[in-house]
Amino acid sequence: MTCDDARAHLPDFLTGELSAKAKSSVDAHLAACGACAEEFHKVSETWMKLGVLPVEQPSAALRDRFYTMLEAYKEGLDARTADRKAEKAFSIREFFSWKRPAFRFAAAAALLFVGLAGGLFVGRSGAFNEKFARLERQVDDMRQTTALSLLRQPSSSERLLGVSYSEQMRAPGEQTLTALFRILDTDPSVNVRLAVVDALFLFAKDNRVKDGLVASLGRQESPLVQVALIDLLTEAREQKAVDALKALIADDKIHPDVREKAKQGVKNLTS
Amino acid sequence: MTDHQIMSDVRNGYVEKLAILFERHYVSLFNYFLRLTGNREVSEDLVQDVFTRILKYRATYQGEDRYIVWMFKIARNAHIDALRRRKEALPLDEQLAEPADAEPLPEDRLEREQDSALVSKALGLLPPRKQEILVLSRFQHMKYREIAELLDCPVGTVKAMIHRAVAELGEIYAALTREKCHDM
Ligand SMILES: [Zn+2]
């Protein structure tokens, strides 16, 4: 390898995209050539140095301005509808005023609904109810599709967003429930699993949900998730949970706090 | 859901979904502009400008490009237009200056902040094109192939420019450090 060849690889060397084969040729050249070794060293040092620059956060006003602009654009699109008063009750900006990322994501989902439903709060014609029901179904379908795709993402914040989409359905479909239960049992992030417990709480009247939760209790290893599940099942007064709780109590590997919680649960459910 | 799928929905009339793209990218865009302009206020205006343009030109989104490349094309145009409008941006020192009533910083943090101020200053002294390529690669983690697509030039040119840009930045930084030692 010539000096020019070696230096042509420098940019990929910096971003770590050098193939193993190229890297070993470059390493061999650097071991033999002082001039190139120095150049690589100097340039890498500057490259690393750039890492001291922190990621800066913009002011809150930026988000505020964006949502104002988006709202105004929406209104422009819907300009044909005469009276906007009723819609004003839903200030999109207020939805987004919280800092919590999970809430922001949930709010993004809410925004979809507000946007679509917006036109309906004006001029209630005879067809209103039918139109509203159709729209609700459309939004539910959209949430279902979005939720399913988000629940499969590698990043835990995207999966959290997926959970919050699911939460806003009136009745989750078979596929969404399967995905939620898979996450409840296997997700590497405890936060995501806890979010699923919260989401399923809303659908706890559904027998499929109840059975799934009882079954999952025996599979959980995180005490936090176990406690959340026990709370949920006790609150839902799910009698089928009694056996699963007794099994937990008998398990000697279980965290003492969880065992205590399970005992209380059994007491509540059987009293 | 990928950026591309969301942007296709925005193009097709679900403009509310732009909120998702905004949440994903506004911090990154803000930092891109901040590195180039050195000014927080200008950078926030530019981020707003990008999303306004995305709405305005949503019908032109084809999805042949990756969404990120398309978005940065818009970002570059916004930046170029802004440069045309205001010839002089605020000097870099201004936004890095400590607020007047700031608490005295602990020794190590002071050193770190001075260092990052120096790096940032050095970056600001690079010629614009090299500065831009470096910011895209180092801070936006764009692949050389994507940068080439964005700047409409061969990948080889991008790589050669990266090498020269980093080497030049190193020299500017060393010169600034010497200057600083001289001052003390
Ligand atoms: Zn050499």
Coordinates of N, CA, C and O in Angstrom, one line a residue, chain A residues 48-144:
Chain A
M48 N -11.7 13.7 17.2 CA -12.2 13.4 18.5 C -12.5 14.7 19.2 O -13.5 14.8 20.0
K49 N -11.6 15.6 19.1 CA -11.8 16.9 19.7 C -13.2 17.6 19.5 O -13.8 18.2 20.3
L50 N -13.7 17.3 18.3 CA -15.0 17.9 17.9 C -16.1 17.3 18.8 O -17.1 17.9 18.9
G51 N -15.8 16.2 19.4 CA -16.7 15.6 20.3 C -17.0 16.4 21.6 O -18.0 16.1 22.3
V52 N -16.2 17.4 21.9 CA -16.4 18.1 23.1 C -17.6 19.1 22.9 O -18.1 19.6 23.9
L53 N -18.0 19.3 21.7 CA -19.1 20.3 21.5 C -20.4 19.6 21.9 O -20.7 18.5 21.4
P54 N -21.1 20.1 22.9 CA -22.3 19.5 23.4 C -23.5 19.6 22.4 O -23.5 20.5 21.6
V55 N -24.5 18.7 22.6 CA -25.7 18.9 21.8 C -26.5 20.0 22.5 O -26.8 19.9 23.7
E56 N -26.8 21.0 21.8 CA -27.5 22.2 22.4 C -29.0 22.0 22.3 O -29.5 21.4 21.3
Q57 N -29.8 22.5 23.3 CA -31.2 22.5 23.2 C -31.8 23.8 22.8 O -31.4 24.8 23.4
P58 N -32.7 23.9 21.9 CA -33.3 25.1 21.5 C -34.3 25.6 22.6 O -34.7 24.8 23.5
S59 N -34.8 26.8 22.6 CA -35.7 27.3 23.6 C -37.1 26.7 23.4 O -37.4 26.2 22.3
A60 N -37.9 26.7 24.4 CA -39.3 26.2 24.3 C -40.1 26.9 23.3 O -41.0 26.4 22.7
A61 N -39.7 28.1 23.0 CA -40.5 28.9 22.0 C -40.5 28.3 20.7 O -41.5 28.5 19.9
L62 N -39.4 27.6 20.3 CA -39.4 27.0 19.0 C -40.5 26.0 18.8 O -41.2 26.1 17.7
R63 N -40.8 25.1 19.7 CA -41.8 24.1 19.6 C -43.2 24.8 19.5 O -44.0 24.5 18.7
D64 N -43.3 25.8 20.4 CA -44.5 26.6 20.4 C -44.8 27.2 19.0 O -46.0 27.1 18.5
R65 N -43.8 27.8 18.4 CA -44.0 28.4 17.1 C -44.4 27.4 16.1 O -45.2 27.6 15.2
F66 N -43.7 26.2 16.2 CA -44.0 25.2 15.2 C -45.5 24.8 15.2 O -46.1 24.7 14.2
Y67 N -46.0 24.5 16.5 CA -47.3 24.0 16.6 C -48.3 25.1 16.2 O -49.4 24.8 15.6
T68 N -48.0 26.4 16.4 CA -48.9 27.5 16.0 C -48.9 27.5 14.5 O -50.0 27.6 13.9
M69 N -47.8 27.3 13.9 CA -47.7 27.3 12.4 C -48.5 26.1 11.8 O -49.3 26.3 10.9
L70 N -48.3 25.0 12.4 CA -49.0 23.8 11.9 C -50.5 23.9 12.0 O -51.3 23.6 11.1
E71 N -50.9 24.5 13.2 CA -52.4 24.7 13.4 C -52.9 25.7 12.4 O -54.0 25.4 11.8
A72 N -52.2 26.8 12.2 CA -52.6 27.8 11.2 C -52.7 27.2 9.8 O -53.7 27.4 9.0
Y73 N -51.7 26.3 9.5 CA -51.7 25.7 8.1 C -53.0 24.8 8.0 O -53.6 24.8 7.0
K74 N -53.2 24.0 9.1 CA -54.4 23.1 9.1 C -55.7 24.0 8.8 O -56.6 23.6 8.1
E75 N -55.8 25.1 9.5 CA -56.9 25.9 9.4 C -57.1 26.5 8.0 O -58.2 26.6 7.5
G76 N -55.9 26.8 7.4 CA -55.9 27.2 6.0 C -56.5 26.2 5.1 O -57.3 26.4 4.3
L77 N -56.1 24.9 5.4 CA -56.6 23.8 4.6 C -58.1 23.6 4.7 O -58.8 23.3 3.8
D78 N -58.5 23.8 6.0 CA -60.0 23.6 6.3 C -60.8 24.9 6.1 O -61.8 25.0 6.6
A79 N -60.2 25.9 5.4 CA -60.8 27.2 5.3 C -62.3 27.2 4.9 O -63.0 28.1 5.2
R80 N -62.7 26.1 4.2 CA -64.1 26.1 3.7 C -65.1 26.0 4.8 O -66.2 26.5 4.7
T81 N -64.7 25.4 6.0 CA -65.6 25.4 7.1 C -65.7 26.7 7.7 O -64.7 27.4 8.0
A82 N -66.9 27.2 7.9 CA -67.1 28.6 8.3 C -66.8 28.9 9.8 O -66.0 29.8 10.1
D83 N -67.3 28.1 10.7 CA -67.2 28.5 12.1 C -66.2 27.6 12.8 O -66.3 26.4 12.8
R84 N -65.2 28.2 13.3 CA -64.1 27.4 13.9 C -64.2 27.4 15.5 O -63.4 26.9 16.1
K85 N -65.3 28.0 16.0 CA -65.3 28.2 17.4 C -65.2 26.9 18.2 O -64.4 26.8 19.2
A86 N -66.0 26.0 17.8 CA -66.1 24.7 18.6 C -64.7 24.1 18.7 O -64.3 23.5 19.7
E87 N -64.0 24.2 17.6 CA -62.7 23.5 17.5 C -61.7 24.2 18.4 O -60.7 23.5 18.9
K88 N -61.9 25.5 18.7 CA -60.9 26.2 19.5 C -60.8 25.5 20.9 O -59.8 25.7 21.6
A89 N -61.8 24.8 21.3 CA -61.8 24.2 22.6 C -60.6 23.2 22.7 O -60.0 23.0 23.7
F90 N -60.2 22.7 21.5 CA -59.0 21.8 21.5 C -57.8 22.6 21.1 O -57.5 22.7 19.9
S91 N -57.1 23.2 22.0 CA -55.9 23.9 21.6 C -54.8 22.9 21.5 O -54.4 22.2 22.5
I92 N -54.3 22.7 20.3 CA -53.3 21.7 20.1 C -52.0 22.1 20.9 O -51.4 21.2 21.5
R93 N -51.8 23.4 21.0 CA -50.6 23.8 21.8 C -50.7 23.4 23.2 O -49.6 23.0 23.8
E94 N -51.9 23.4 23.8 CA -51.9 23.0 25.2 C -51.6 21.5 25.3 O -51.0 21.1 26.3
F95 N -52.0 20.7 24.4 CA -51.6 19.3 24.4 C -50.1 19.1 24.5 O -49.6 18.2 25.1
F96 N -49.4 20.0 23.8 CA -48.0 19.8 23.6 C -47.2 20.6 24.7 O -46.0 20.6 24.6
S97 N -47.9 21.2 25.6 CA -47.1 22.1 26.5 C -46.3 21.3 27.5 O -45.4 21.9 28.1
W98 N -46.6 20.1 27.7 CA -45.8 19.3 28.7 C -44.5 18.9 28.1 O -44.4 18.6 26.9
K99 N -43.5 18.8 29.0 CA -42.1 18.4 28.5 C -41.9 16.9 28.3 O -41.1 16.5 27.6
R100 N -42.7 16.1 29.0 CA -42.4 14.7 29.1 C -42.5 14.1 27.7 O -43.5 14.2 27.0
P101 N -41.4 13.4 27.2 CA -41.4 12.9 25.9 C -42.6 11.9 25.6 O -43.3 12.1 24.6
A102 N -42.9 11.1 26.6 CA -44.0 10.1 26.4 C -45.3 10.9 26.1 O -46.1 10.5 25.3
F103 N -45.5 12.0 26.9 CA -46.7 12.7 26.7 C -46.7 13.4 25.4 O -47.8 13.5 24.7
R104 N -45.5 13.9 25.0 CA -45.5 14.5 23.7 C -45.9 13.6 22.6 O -46.6 13.9 21.7
F105 N -45.4 12.4 22.7 CA -45.8 11.4 21.6 C -47.3 11.1 21.7 O -47.9 11.0 20.6
A106 N -47.8 10.9 22.9 CA -49.2 10.7 23.0 C -50.0 11.8 22.4 O -51.0 11.7 21.7
A107 N -49.5 13.0 22.6 CA -50.1 14.2 22.1 C -50.1 14.2 20.6 O -51.0 14.7 20.0
A108 N -49.0 13.7 20.0 CA -48.9 13.7 18.6 C -50.0 12.8 18.0 O -50.7 13.2 17.0
A109 N -50.3 11.7 18.8 CA -51.4 10.9 18.3 C -52.7 11.6 18.5 O -53.6 11.5 17.6
A110 N -52.9 12.3 19.6 CA -54.1 13.0 19.9 C -54.3 14.1 18.8 O -55.4 14.3 18.3
L111 N -53.2 14.7 18.3 CA -53.3 15.7 17.3 C -53.9 15.1 16.0 O -54.7 15.8 15.4
L112 N -53.5 13.9 15.7 CA -54.1 13.3 14.5 C -55.6 13.2 14.6 O -56.3 13.5 13.7
F113 N -56.1 12.9 15.8 CA -57.5 12.7 16.0 C -58.2 14.1 15.9 O -59.2 14.3 15.2
V114 N -57.6 15.1 16.7 CA -58.2 16.4 16.7 C -58.3 16.9 15.2 O -59.3 17.5 14.8
G115 N -57.2 16.7 14.5 CA -57.1 17.2 13.1 C -58.3 16.6 12.3 O -59.0 17.4 11.6
L116 N -58.4 15.3 12.4 CA -59.4 14.7 11.6 C -60.8 15.0 12.0 O -61.8 15.2 11.2
A117 N -61.0 15.1 13.4 CA -62.3 15.3 13.9 C -62.7 16.8 13.8 O -63.9 17.1 13.9
G118 N -61.7 17.6 13.7 CA -61.9 19.1 13.7 C -63.2 19.5 13.0 O -64.0 20.2 13.6
G119 N -63.3 19.2 11.8 CA -64.4 19.7 10.9 C -65.7 19.2 11.4 O -66.7 19.8 11.0
L120 N -65.8 18.2 12.3 CA -67.1 17.7 12.7 C -67.8 18.5 13.8 O -69.0 18.4 13.9
F121 N -67.0 19.3 14.5 CA -67.7 20.0 15.6 C -68.4 21.2 15.1 O -69.0 22.0 15.8
V122 N -68.4 21.5 13.8 CA -69.1 22.6 13.2 C -70.2 22.1 12.4 O -70.1 21.0 11.8
G123 N -71.3 22.9 12.3 CA -72.4 22.6 11.4 C -72.9 21.1 11.5 O -72.8 20.4 10.6
R124 N -73.4 20.8 12.7 CA -73.9 19.4 12.8 C -75.1 19.1 12.0 O -76.2 19.5 12.3
S125 N -74.9 18.5 10.9 CA -76.0 18.1 10.0 C -76.6 16.8 10.4 O -76.2 16.2 11.4
G126 N -77.6 16.4 9.7 CA -78.3 15.1 10.0 C -77.3 13.9 9.9 O -77.4 13.0 10.7
A127 N -76.4 14.1 9.0 CA -75.4 13.0 8.8 C -74.3 12.9 9.8 O -73.4 12.1 9.7
F128 N -74.4 13.8 10.8 CA -73.3 14.0 11.7 C -72.9 12.7 12.4 O -71.7 12.3 12.4
N129 N -73.9 12.0 13.0 CA -73.5 10.8 13.8 C -72.9 9.7 12.9 O -71.9 9.1 13.3
E130 N -73.4 9.5 11.8 CA -72.9 8.5 10.9 C -71.5 8.8 10.5 O -70.6 8.0 10.5
K131 N -71.3 10.1 10.1 CA -70.0 10.6 9.7 C -69.0 10.5 10.8 O -67.8 10.0 10.6
F132 N -69.4 10.8 12.0 CA -68.5 10.7 13.2 C -68.1 9.3 13.4 O -66.9 9.0 13.7
A133 N -69.1 8.4 13.4 CA -68.7 7.0 13.6 C -67.7 6.5 12.6 O -66.8 5.8 12.9
R134 N -67.9 6.9 11.3 CA -67.0 6.4 10.3 C -65.6 7.0 10.5 O -64.6 6.3 10.4
L135 N -65.6 8.2 10.9 CA -64.3 8.9 11.2 C -63.6 8.2 12.4 O -62.4 8.0 12.3
E136 N -64.3 7.9 13.4 CA -63.7 7.2 14.6 C -63.1 5.9 14.2 O -62.0 5.6 14.6
R137 N -63.8 5.2 13.3 CA -63.2 3.9 12.8 C -62.0 4.1 12.0 O -61.0 3.4 12.2
Q138 N -62.0 5.2 11.2 CA -60.8 5.5 10.4 C -59.6 5.8 11.3 O -58.5 5.3 11.0
V139 N -59.9 6.6 12.3 CA -58.8 7.0 13.2 C -58.3 5.8 13.9 O -57.1 5.6 14.1
D140 N -59.2 4.9 14.4 CA -58.8 3.7 15.1 C -57.9 2.8 14.2 O -56.9 2.3 14.6
D141 N -58.3 2.7 12.9 CA -57.5 1.9 12.0 C -56.1 2.5 11.8 O -55.1 1.8 11.8
M142 N -56.1 3.8 11.7 CA -54.8 4.5 11.5 C -53.9 4.3 12.7 O -52.8 4.0 12.6
R143 N -54.5 4.4 13.9 CA -53.8 4.2 15.1 C -53.2 2.8 15.2 O -52.1 2.5 15.6
Q144 N -54.1 1.9 14.8 CA -53.7 0.4 14.9 C -52.5 0.2 14.0 O -51.6 -0.4 14.4

